[in-house]
Amino acid sequence: MKYPVFTDLIVFENDDFIVVNKPPFLATLEDRALNATNLLKLAKQYHPDAQACHRLDKETSGALAIAKNPEAYRHLSMQFENREVDKLYHAVVWGVHKFENVEVDRAIQPGLKGKAKLAFKGKPAQTIFNTLETYHRHSLIACQPITGRMHQIRLHLMYLKAPIVNDELYGGEVLYLSSLKRKFNLKQQTEEQPLIKRFALHSTQLGFTLLNGEKVVVEAPYPKDFQVLVKSLRQNS
């Protein structure tokens, strides 16, 4: 992949924090792939003391907070620990769902090979879901995780029988334009590509308190692939 210019990703910055709109397919921290860059590496080139205050899955895009100094890092880490950070994600899921403040309270246990599962012996996990838009066979869902467990939103949506589009790890099928458009013609000898090449999850908003006690809410616009997906569903529903 072509690595982004770090300054192009910044959606908020002051003396203590940077909030970026993380692109999909860029790991937050060290990736298993040798010599692969990551967001923190790019951040440190911009500001040597940068530290990531939390992380997003490699495929997840959106708002991610970075501290510029140890005091800021501690300040925001405590807010995450005390569940005082307001996190809002948007997900495109399979099925037509009318969620109104639906709360899922199901414990999560990390499993083998980077997969987690719902398990009574796991750590407590809560997420609140609201439907934003519905289409012919899909829905756009607002997800508010109260806790921050591994793959929490993805697992809780699977539990609600609303798996995320293209999230094959947790029951979400790949989506092709041909399944939305009646008169879809693919050029001969070309293979159709999925509408989105990752699971359709975006961190759209992050709210936290600055060192001076002021509350800030930062918005991260949809990246191009998520925009295209939502637009295609709107046009063909």
Tab-separated table of C-alpha atoms in Angstrom:
chain	number	residue	atom	x	y	z
A	1	MET	CA	0.000	0.000	0.000
A	2	LYS	CA	1.005	3.613	-0.520
A	3	TYR	CA	1.682	5.148	2.874
A	4	PRO	CA	-0.266	8.297	3.714
A	5	VAL	CA	1.249	11.659	4.556
A	6	PHE	CA	0.776	11.920	8.324
A	7	THR	CA	-0.245	15.595	8.324
A	8	ASP	CA	-3.068	14.756	5.871
A	9	LEU	CA	-4.577	12.444	8.505
A	10	ILE	CA	-4.804	15.015	11.326
A	11	VAL	CA	-8.378	16.056	12.245
A	12	PHE	CA	-7.518	17.682	15.603
A	13	GLU	CA	-4.306	18.932	17.212
A	14	ASN	CA	-3.252	21.004	20.224
A	15	ASP	CA	-0.114	21.076	22.426
A	16	ASP	CA	-0.928	17.703	24.019
A	17	PHE	CA	-2.920	15.587	21.573
A	18	ILE	CA	-3.273	14.687	17.930
A	19	VAL	CA	-6.382	12.919	16.649
A	20	VAL	CA	-5.984	11.327	13.231
A	21	ASN	CA	-8.419	9.762	10.804
A	22	LYS	CA	-6.658	6.399	10.464
A	23	PRO	CA	-6.888	4.910	6.979
A	24	PRO	CA	-7.889	1.247	6.602
A	25	PHE	CA	-5.126	-1.382	6.212
A	26	LEU	CA	-2.653	0.587	8.331
A	27	ALA	CA	-1.809	-1.027	11.680
A	28	THR	CA	-1.882	1.222	14.753
A	29	LEU	CA	1.244	-0.327	16.296
A	30	GLU	CA	3.882	-2.845	15.188
A	31	ASP	CA	2.532	-5.213	12.557
A	32	ARG	CA	3.595	-8.827	12.120
A	33	ALA	CA	4.669	-8.096	8.566
A	34	LEU	CA	8.377	-7.299	8.486
A	35	ASN	CA	9.331	-3.751	7.515
A	36	ALA	CA	5.676	-2.737	7.365
A	37	THR	CA	5.103	0.756	8.639
A	38	ASN	CA	2.426	1.588	11.186
A	39	LEU	CA	0.587	4.657	12.359
A	40	LEU	CA	2.739	5.141	15.452
A	41	LYS	CA	5.916	5.070	13.344
A	42	LEU	CA	4.487	7.816	11.111
A	43	ALA	CA	3.388	9.782	14.193
A	44	LYS	CA	6.879	9.603	15.734
A	45	GLN	CA	8.407	11.032	12.555
A	46	TYR	CA	6.054	13.982	12.986
A	47	HIS	CA	6.453	14.257	16.785
A	48	PRO	CA	9.191	12.119	18.434
A	49	ASP	CA	7.358	11.676	21.786
A	50	ALA	CA	4.105	10.481	20.201
A	51	GLN	CA	2.298	7.591	21.909
A	52	ALA	CA	-0.929	5.912	20.779
A	53	CYS	CA	-3.533	6.121	23.570
A	54	HIS	CA	-5.597	3.207	22.187
A	55	ARG	CA	-5.711	1.167	19.019
A	56	LEU	CA	-7.991	0.341	16.121
A	57	ASP	CA	-7.955	-2.960	14.235
A	58	LYS	CA	-5.884	-2.777	11.061
A	59	GLU	CA	-8.972	-2.809	8.818
A	60	THR	CA	-10.953	-0.326	10.929
A	61	SER	CA	-10.685	3.300	9.845
A	62	GLY	CA	-11.354	6.481	11.769
A	63	ALA	CA	-10.633	8.599	14.835
A	64	LEU	CA	-7.564	7.590	16.832
A	65	ALA	CA	-5.954	9.650	19.609
A	66	ILE	CA	-2.203	10.130	20.000
A	67	ALA	CA	-0.546	11.839	22.984
A	68	LYS	CA	2.373	14.224	22.473
A	69	ASN	CA	3.797	13.932	25.988
A	70	PRO	CA	3.721	11.517	28.973
A	71	GLU	CA	1.276	13.645	30.982
A	72	ALA	CA	-1.224	13.715	28.115
A	73	TYR	CA	-0.805	9.961	27.613
A	74	ARG	CA	-1.559	9.258	31.307
A	75	HIS	CA	-4.485	11.699	31.278
A	76	LEU	CA	-6.228	10.036	28.338
A	77	SER	CA	-5.275	6.472	29.300
A	78	MET	CA	-7.063	7.007	32.632
A	79	GLN	CA	-10.164	8.221	30.784
A	80	PHE	CA	-10.156	5.054	28.667
A	81	GLU	CA	-9.681	2.933	31.791
A	82	ASN	CA	-12.539	4.706	33.606
A	83	ARG	CA	-14.801	4.501	30.535
A	84	GLU	CA	-15.043	8.277	30.257
A	85	VAL	CA	-14.176	8.426	26.544
A	86	ASP	CA	-17.170	8.707	24.184
A	87	LYS	CA	-16.607	6.425	21.211
A	88	LEU	CA	-18.938	6.239	18.238
A	89	TYR	CA	-18.524	3.851	15.307
A	90	HIS	CA	-20.550	3.324	12.150
A	91	ALA	CA	-20.946	-0.167	10.699
A	92	VAL	CA	-22.683	-1.453	7.576
A	93	VAL	CA	-24.315	-4.776	8.439
A	94	TRP	CA	-26.270	-7.553	6.806
A	95	GLY	CA	-30.031	-7.522	7.376
A	96	VAL	CA	-32.641	-4.826	7.949
A	97	HIS	CA	-32.587	-3.944	11.646
A	98	LYS	CA	-34.466	-1.351	13.705
A	99	PHE	CA	-32.217	-0.930	16.730
A	100	GLU	CA	-33.222	1.752	19.235
A	101	ASN	CA	-30.729	1.963	22.087
A	102	VAL	CA	-30.307	-1.816	21.997
A	103	GLU	CA	-27.701	-2.758	24.585
A	104	VAL	CA	-25.695	-5.951	24.260
A	105	ASP	CA	-24.082	-7.067	27.508
A	106	ARG	CA	-22.076	-10.177	26.633
A	107	ALA	CA	-18.637	-11.062	27.989
A	108	ILE	CA	-15.753	-11.553	25.553
A	109	GLN	CA	-12.789	-13.893	25.738
A	110	PRO	CA	-9.781	-13.569	23.421
A	111	GLY	CA	-9.274	-16.809	21.511
A	112	LEU	CA	-6.566	-18.337	19.387
A	113	LYS	CA	-5.163	-16.945	16.129
A	114	GLY	CA	-6.488	-13.419	16.653
A	115	LYS	CA	-10.130	-14.395	17.034
A	116	ALA	CA	-12.259	-13.613	20.088
A	117	LYS	CA	-15.498	-15.235	21.272
A	118	LEU	CA	-18.498	-14.579	23.486
A	119	ALA	CA	-17.987	-16.540	26.706
A	120	PHE	CA	-19.384	-16.354	30.255
A	121	LYS	CA	-15.843	-16.592	31.611
A	122	GLY	CA	-14.706	-13.651	29.494
A	123	LYS	CA	-14.374	-9.991	30.456
A	124	PRO	CA	-17.551	-7.871	30.697
A	125	ALA	CA	-18.416	-6.037	27.483
A	126	GLN	CA	-21.267	-3.661	26.669
A	127	THR	CA	-22.230	-1.910	23.434
A	128	ILE	CA	-25.264	0.232	22.536
A	129	PHE	CA	-26.642	0.072	18.973
A	130	ASN	CA	-28.897	2.440	17.009
A	131	THR	CA	-30.046	2.151	13.401
A	132	LEU	CA	-29.195	5.186	11.259
A	133	GLU	CA	-30.430	4.005	7.833
A	134	THR	CA	-31.923	0.859	6.340
A	135	TYR	CA	-31.625	-0.383	2.764
A	136	HIS	CA	-32.991	-3.343	0.822
A	137	ARG	CA	-30.971	-6.006	2.687
A	138	HIS	CA	-28.552	-3.992	4.815
A	139	SER	CA	-28.446	-1.370	7.576
A	140	LEU	CA	-26.127	1.433	8.690
A	141	ILE	CA	-25.686	1.146	12.445
A	142	ALA	CA	-24.278	3.545	15.071
A	143	CYS	CA	-22.298	1.592	17.673
A	144	GLN	CA	-21.308	2.975	21.091
A	145	PRO	CA	-18.917	0.647	22.906
A	146	ILE	CA	-18.951	1.218	26.670
A	147	THR	CA	-16.015	-1.137	27.220
A	148	GLY	CA	-13.057	-1.729	24.896
A	149	ARG	CA	-12.685	-5.475	24.380
A	150	MET	CA	-11.053	-7.200	21.436
A	151	HIS	CA	-13.385	-7.249	18.389
A	152	GLN	CA	-16.236	-6.133	20.663
A	153	ILE	CA	-18.489	-4.379	18.113
A	154	ARG	CA	-17.992	-7.139	15.570
A	155	LEU	CA	-18.891	-9.897	18.054
A	156	HIS	CA	-21.875	-8.056	19.516
A	157	LEU	CA	-23.295	-7.370	16.029
A	158	MET	CA	-22.857	-11.046	15.163
A	159	TYR	CA	-24.774	-11.858	18.373
A	160	LEU	CA	-27.612	-9.577	17.163
A	161	LYS	CA	-27.625	-11.491	13.835
A	162	ALA	CA	-26.367	-8.328	12.139
A	163	PRO	CA	-22.839	-9.291	11.058
A	164	ILE	CA	-20.723	-6.558	9.492
A	165	VAL	CA	-20.406	-6.593	5.699
A	166	ASN	CA	-17.199	-8.385	4.661
A	167	ASP	CA	-16.418	-9.504	8.230
A	168	GLU	CA	-15.976	-13.148	7.314
A	169	LEU	CA	-14.334	-13.915	10.672
A	170	TYR	CA	-17.647	-13.204	12.409
A	171	GLY	CA	-20.272	-14.286	9.887
A	172	GLY	CA	-20.394	-11.277	7.568
A	173	GLU	CA	-20.482	-12.085	3.860
A	174	VAL	CA	-18.677	-10.207	1.102
A	175	LEU	CA	-20.890	-7.713	-0.775
A	176	TYR	CA	-20.789	-7.267	-4.556
A	177	LEU	CA	-22.472	-4.555	-6.599
A	178	SER	CA	-24.022	-7.270	-8.802
A	179	SER	CA	-26.133	-8.387	-5.824
A	180	LEU	CA	-27.571	-4.862	-5.490
A	181	LYS	CA	-28.039	-3.895	-9.141
A	182	ARG	CA	-30.528	-5.785	-11.300
A	183	LYS	CA	-28.903	-4.813	-14.589
A	184	PHE	CA	-25.291	-5.255	-13.650
A	185	ASN	CA	-22.941	-5.999	-16.515
A	186	LEU	CA	-19.397	-7.048	-15.775
A	187	LYS	CA	-16.830	-6.596	-18.532
A	188	GLN	CA	-15.837	-9.897	-20.088
A	189	GLN	CA	-12.835	-11.678	-18.588
A	190	THR	CA	-12.800	-9.465	-15.506
A	191	GLU	CA	-13.489	-10.677	-12.012
A	192	GLU	CA	-15.895	-8.624	-9.931
A	193	GLN	CA	-14.333	-6.931	-6.912
A	194	PRO	CA	-16.177	-6.562	-3.591
A	195	LEU	CA	-17.766	-3.168	-2.895
A	196	ILE	CA	-15.463	-2.858	0.113
A	197	LYS	CA	-12.300	-4.918	0.628
A	198	ARG	CA	-12.379	-4.910	4.447
A	199	PHE	CA	-15.000	-5.230	7.134
A	200	ALA	CA	-17.204	-2.121	7.031
A	201	LEU	CA	-16.432	-0.466	10.383
A	202	HIS	CA	-15.412	3.170	10.911
A	203	SER	CA	-14.646	5.114	14.115
A	204	THR	CA	-16.573	8.261	13.328
A	205	GLN	CA	-16.321	10.197	16.611
A	206	LEU	CA	-14.110	10.430	19.686
A	207	GLY	CA	-14.935	12.569	22.715
A	208	PHE	CA	-12.583	13.128	25.651
A	209	THR	CA	-11.414	15.736	28.163
A	210	LEU	CA	-8.302	17.825	27.535
A	211	LEU	CA	-5.728	18.573	30.236
A	212	ASN	CA	-7.399	21.922	30.975
A	213	GLY	CA	-10.719	20.156	31.691
A	214	GLU	CA	-12.292	21.185	28.391
A	215	LYS	CA	-14.300	18.506	26.592
A	216	VAL	CA	-13.583	17.938	22.903
A	217	VAL	CA	-15.507	15.842	20.361
A	218	VAL	CA	-13.580	15.041	17.185
A	219	GLU	CA	-15.248	13.792	14.005
A	220	ALA	CA	-13.541	11.640	11.392
A	221	PRO	CA	-15.195	11.667	7.933
A	222	TYR	CA	-15.756	8.378	6.087
A	223	PRO	CA	-12.837	7.232	3.928
A	224	LYS	CA	-13.502	6.726	0.227
A	225	ASP	CA	-14.294	2.988	0.379
A	226	PHE	CA	-16.900	3.464	3.138
A	227	GLN	CA	-18.425	6.432	1.259
A	228	VAL	CA	-18.740	4.343	-1.910
A	229	LEU	CA	-20.367	1.478	0.006
A	230	VAL	CA	-23.005	3.681	1.683
A	231	LYS	CA	-23.685	5.571	-1.563
A	232	SER	CA	-24.162	2.296	-3.492
A	233	LEU	CA	-26.614	1.005	-0.881
A	234	ARG	CA	-28.595	4.264	-0.928
A	235	GLN	CA	-28.809	4.258	-4.721
A	236	ASN	CA	-29.866	0.624	-4.992
A	237	SER	CA	-32.315	0.168	-2.143
